[in-house]
Coordinates of C-alpha atoms in Angstrom, one line a residue:
Chain A
X222 CA 339.1 16.1 64.6
X223 CA 337.1 14.1 62.0
X224 CA 334.3 11.9 63.3
X225 CA 334.2 8.1 62.6
X226 CA 331.6 8.6 59.9
X227 CA 333.7 11.4 58.2
X228 CA 336.8 9.2 58.4
X229 CA 334.8 6.3 56.9
X230 CA 333.5 8.6 54.1
X231 CA 337.1 9.7 53.3
X232 CA 338.3 6.1 53.4
X233 CA 335.4 5.0 51.3
X234 CA 336.3 7.5 48.6
X235 CA 340.0 6.4 48.7
X236 CA 339.1 2.7 48.4
X237 CA 336.6 3.4 45.6
X238 CA 339.2 5.3 43.7
X239 CA 341.6 2.4 44.3
X240 CA 338.9 -0.2 43.2
X241 CA 338.5 1.7 39.9
X242 CA 342.3 1.4 39.4
X243 CA 342.2 -2.4 40.1
X244 CA 344.0 -2.2 43.4
X245 CA 343.6 -5.6 45.2
X246 CA 343.6 -3.9 48.6
X247 CA 340.5 -1.9 47.7
X248 CA 337.9 -4.6 48.3
X249 CA 339.5 -5.4 51.7
X250 CA 339.3 -1.8 52.7
X251 CA 335.6 -1.6 51.7
X252 CA 334.9 -4.9 53.5
X253 CA 336.5 -3.4 56.7
X254 CA 334.2 -0.4 56.5
X255 CA 330.9 -2.1 55.5
X256 CA 331.4 -5.8 56.2
X257 CA 329.7 -5.6 59.6
X258 CA 326.7 -3.6 58.5
X259 CA 326.1 -5.8 55.5
X260 CA 326.4 -8.9 57.7
X261 CA 323.9 -7.5 60.3
X262 CA 321.5 -6.5 57.5
X263 CA 321.7 -9.9 55.9
X264 CA 321.3 -11.7 59.3
X265 CA 318.2 -9.7 60.0
X266 CA 316.8 -10.4 56.5
X267 CA 317.7 -14.1 56.5
X268 CA 317.5 -15.0 60.2
X269 CA 320.6 -17.0 60.6
X270 CA 324.4 -16.6 60.7
X271 CA 325.4 -19.0 58.0
X272 CA 323.2 -17.6 55.3
X273 CA 324.2 -14.1 56.4
X274 CA 327.9 -14.9 56.0
X275 CA 327.2 -16.4 52.5
X276 CA 325.2 -13.3 51.5
X277 CA 327.9 -10.9 52.8
X278 CA 330.7 -12.7 50.9
X279 CA 328.6 -12.8 47.7
X280 CA 327.8 -9.1 48.1
X281 CA 331.5 -8.1 48.2
X282 CA 332.2 -10.5 45.3
X283 CA 329.6 -8.6 43.2
X284 CA 331.1 -5.3 44.2
X285 CA 334.3 -6.5 42.7
X286 CA 332.7 -7.9 39.6
X287 CA 330.4 -4.9 39.0
X288 CA 332.7 -2.1 40.0
X289 CA 332.6 -0.8 36.4
X290 CA 328.9 0.0 37.0
X291 CA 329.6 2.3 39.8
X292 CA 329.7 5.9 38.8
X293 CA 332.0 8.3 40.6
X294 CA 329.0 10.5 41.8
X295 CA 326.8 7.5 42.9
X296 CA 326.1 6.7 46.5
X297 CA 328.2 3.6 47.1
X298 CA 326.4 2.6 50.3
X299 CA 323.0 2.7 48.6
X300 CA 324.4 0.5 45.7
X301 CA 326.0 -1.9 48.2
X302 CA 322.8 -2.3 50.3
X303 CA 320.8 -2.8 47.0
X304 CA 323.1 -5.7 46.0
X305 CA 322.9 -7.2 49.5
X306 CA 319.1 -6.9 49.4
X307 CA 318.7 -8.6 46.0
X308 CA 320.9 -11.4 47.2
X309 CA 318.9 -11.8 50.4
X310 CA 315.6 -11.8 48.4
X311 CA 317.1 -14.5 46.0
X312 CA 318.1 -16.6 49.0
X313 CA 314.7 -16.3 50.7
X314 CA 313.1 -17.4 47.5
X315 CA 315.4 -20.3 47.1
X316 CA 314.4 -21.8 50.4
X317 CA 311.9 -20.6 52.9
X318 CA 313.9 -19.8 56.0
X319 CA 312.2 -20.8 59.2
X320 CA 315.2 -20.9 61.5
X321 CA 315.0 -18.3 64.1
X322 CA 318.0 -16.3 65.3
X323 CA 319.8 -18.5 67.8
X324 CA 322.5 -16.2 69.2
X325 CA 320.4 -13.4 70.6
X326 CA 322.1 -12.4 73.9
X327 CA 321.6 -9.4 76.1
X328 CA 323.1 -8.1 79.3
X329 CA 319.8 -6.6 80.5
X330 CA 317.1 -8.0 82.6
X331 CA 315.3 -11.2 81.9
X332 CA 312.3 -9.3 80.6
X333 CA 314.4 -7.2 78.2
X334 CA 316.3 -10.3 77.0
X335 CA 312.9 -12.0 76.4
X336 CA 311.7 -8.9 74.6
X337 CA 314.8 -8.8 72.4
X338 CA 314.2 -12.4 71.3
X339 CA 310.6 -11.6 70.8
X340 CA 311.5 -8.5 68.7
X341 CA 313.6 -10.6 66.4
X342 CA 310.9 -13.3 66.1
X343 CA 308.2 -10.7 65.5
X344 CA 310.4 -9.0 62.9
X345 CA 311.0 -12.3 61.1
X346 CA 307.2 -12.9 61.0
X347 CA 306.4 -9.6 59.4
X348 CA 305.9 -9.4 55.6
X349 CA 309.0 -8.2 53.7
X350 CA 307.3 -5.0 52.7
X351 CA 307.1 -4.0 56.4
X352 CA 310.3 -5.7 57.6
X353 CA 312.7 -4.0 55.2
X354 CA 311.9 -0.4 56.1
X355 CA 312.1 -1.3 59.8
X356 CA 315.5 -2.9 59.3
X357 CA 316.9 -0.1 57.3
X358 CA 315.5 2.9 59.2
X359 CA 315.1 1.7 62.8
X360 CA 317.9 -0.8 63.0
X361 CA 320.5 0.4 60.6
X362 CA 319.7 4.1 61.1
X363 CA 319.6 4.8 57.4
X364 CA 317.6 8.0 56.4
X365 CA 314.2 7.6 54.8
X366 CA 315.5 9.1 51.6
X367 CA 318.4 6.5 51.3
X368 CA 316.2 3.6 52.4
X369 CA 313.6 4.6 49.7
X370 CA 316.5 4.6 47.2
X371 CA 317.6 1.2 48.3
X372 CA 314.1 -0.2 48.0
X373 CA 313.4 1.7 44.8
X374 CA 310.2 3.3 46.2
X375 CA 309.2 6.9 46.9
X376 CA 309.8 8.5 50.3
X377 CA 306.1 8.7 51.1
X378 CA 305.7 5.0 50.2
X379 CA 308.7 4.2 52.5
X380 CA 307.2 6.2 55.4
X381 CA 303.8 4.5 54.9
X382 CA 305.4 1.0 55.1
X383 CA 307.6 2.1 58.0
X384 CA 304.6 3.3 60.1
X385 CA 302.4 0.3 59.2
X386 CA 305.4 -2.0 60.0
X387 CA 305.8 -0.4 63.4
X388 CA 302.2 -0.9 64.2
X389 CA 302.3 -4.5 62.9
X390 CA 305.4 -5.2 65.1
X391 CA 303.7 -3.6 68.1
X392 CA 300.7 -5.9 67.6
X393 CA 302.9 -9.0 67.4
X394 CA 304.9 -8.0 70.5
X395 CA 301.7 -7.6 72.5
X396 CA 302.2 -8.9 76.0
X397 CA 306.0 -8.9 75.8
X398 CA 305.9 -5.1 75.4
X399 CA 303.5 -4.6 78.4
X400 CA 306.1 -6.3 80.7
X401 CA 308.7 -3.5 80.1
X402 CA 306.2 -0.6 80.1
Chain B
X270 CA 293.6 20.7 67.9
X271 CA 291.1 17.9 67.4
X272 CA 291.4 14.3 68.4
X273 CA 291.5 13.0 64.8
X274 CA 294.6 15.0 64.1
X275 CA 296.3 13.7 67.2
X276 CA 295.5 10.2 66.2
X277 CA 297.2 10.8 62.9
X278 CA 300.3 12.2 64.6
X279 CA 300.8 9.2 66.8
X280 CA 303.2 7.6 64.2
X281 CA 305.3 10.7 64.1
X282 CA 305.3 10.9 67.9
X283 CA 306.4 7.2 68.2
X284 CA 309.3 7.8 65.8
X285 CA 310.5 11.0 67.6
X286 CA 309.7 13.0 64.5
X287 CA 307.5 15.7 66.2
X288 CA 308.8 19.1 67.3
X289 CA 309.0 19.3 71.1
X290 CA 306.1 21.7 71.5
X291 CA 303.7 19.5 69.5
X292 CA 304.9 16.4 71.4
X293 CA 304.1 18.2 74.7
X294 CA 300.7 19.1 73.4
X295 CA 300.0 15.5 72.5
X296 CA 301.1 14.3 76.0
X297 CA 298.6 16.8 77.5
X298 CA 295.8 15.6 75.2
X299 CA 296.6 12.0 76.0
X300 CA 296.0 12.8 79.7
X301 CA 292.3 13.1 78.9
X302 CA 292.1 10.3 76.3
X303 CA 293.1 6.8 77.5
X304 CA 292.9 5.3 74.0
X305 CA 295.2 7.9 72.5
X306 CA 297.6 7.5 75.5
X307 CA 297.7 3.7 75.1
X308 CA 298.4 4.1 71.3
X309 CA 301.2 6.6 71.9
X310 CA 302.8 4.6 74.7
X311 CA 302.7 1.2 73.1
X312 CA 303.8 2.4 69.7
X313 CA 306.7 4.3 71.1
X314 CA 307.7 1.3 73.2
X315 CA 307.8 -0.8 70.1
X316 CA 310.0 1.7 68.3
X317 CA 312.3 1.9 71.3
X318 CA 312.5 -1.9 71.5
X319 CA 313.5 -2.0 67.8
X320 CA 316.0 0.9 68.0
X321 CA 317.6 -0.5 71.1
X322 CA 318.1 -3.9 69.6
X323 CA 321.9 -4.4 69.3
X324 CA 321.4 -6.9 66.6
X325 CA 323.5 -10.0 65.8
X326 CA 327.2 -9.8 66.8
X327 CA 329.7 -9.7 64.0
X328 CA 332.2 -12.1 65.5
X329 CA 335.8 -12.5 64.5
X330 CA 334.9 -16.0 63.3
X331 CA 332.2 -14.6 61.0
X332 CA 334.7 -11.9 59.8
X333 CA 337.2 -14.6 58.9
X334 CA 334.7 -17.1 57.5
X335 CA 333.5 -14.4 55.0
X336 CA 337.1 -13.7 54.1
X337 CA 337.7 -17.4 53.5
X338 CA 334.6 -17.6 51.3
X339 CA 336.0 -14.7 49.2
X340 CA 339.4 -16.3 49.0
X341 CA 337.7 -19.6 47.9
X342 CA 336.0 -17.7 45.1
X343 CA 339.4 -16.4 43.9
X344 CA 339.3 -12.9 45.3
X345 CA 342.7 -11.6 46.3
X346 CA 341.6 -9.7 49.4
X347 CA 343.9 -7.6 51.6
X348 CA 342.7 -6.4 55.0
X349 CA 344.5 -4.8 57.9
X350 CA 343.1 -7.5 60.2
X351 CA 345.6 -10.2 61.2
X352 CA 345.3 -13.5 59.3
X353 CA 343.9 -16.3 61.3
X354 CA 346.5 -18.4 63.1
X355 CA 346.0 -21.5 61.0
X356 CA 347.0 -19.5 57.9
X357 CA 350.1 -17.9 59.4
X358 CA 352.1 -21.1 59.5
X359 CA 352.7 -23.6 56.7
X360 CA 351.7 -26.9 58.1
X361 CA 353.5 -30.1 56.8
X362 CA 350.3 -31.4 55.3
X363 CA 350.3 -28.3 53.0
X364 CA 353.7 -29.2 51.7

């Protein structure tokens, strides 16, 4: 039986083919596959739900408007994340976002809940060069190669930023981390 | 293997990128080197904390609000998800 990711890949191909033909159901299908991931990515980049919803909607609007740019052999997910990233960066430039995530909730112990909030805060405090590889590779589970493609940097540069970002995050977490060790 | 090399491998250890044999070797080396042990332990804990983060929840409300934003921009979007209740019935105020 096909796994979820294989089924998503087949559905993605079907919807992209339909999008090229102008089928109005295509964007809805792609939104159902990728909407949640793009929303989560945007939330982590922007730090609040409202901006993340706006950025997600705008991302899919651009997919529709720029669908003629998408080649049949291109990696749709990489292209999609690149659009979302550019929109998030534009939004961050427009207004410096200081609001911290307010709907962090966890079913774990008090220490782990505190750590989760602290992880999100620490992540928000990191420079974008470090934050982006952490979001893509450690949180979204995207390969180093694909993350490098999304960020338009080489794989060694991506890995260097990822490792430095992890160390910077560790330093920011400090005491919160010691409580769960 | 010398200490300098182990220090360089800590990033790979923390990210679960080392082969099992080399990881075991590092753990043994860390037994005699508190600074190396601390670096390995805290960096891996930071990676675990990140990777275990469930992230923001994509609620039904968010799903529908994004759809509404797209409808408002003139996109004729079709999804398998049921329409929100307030769009399923024509209210008198809508004529």
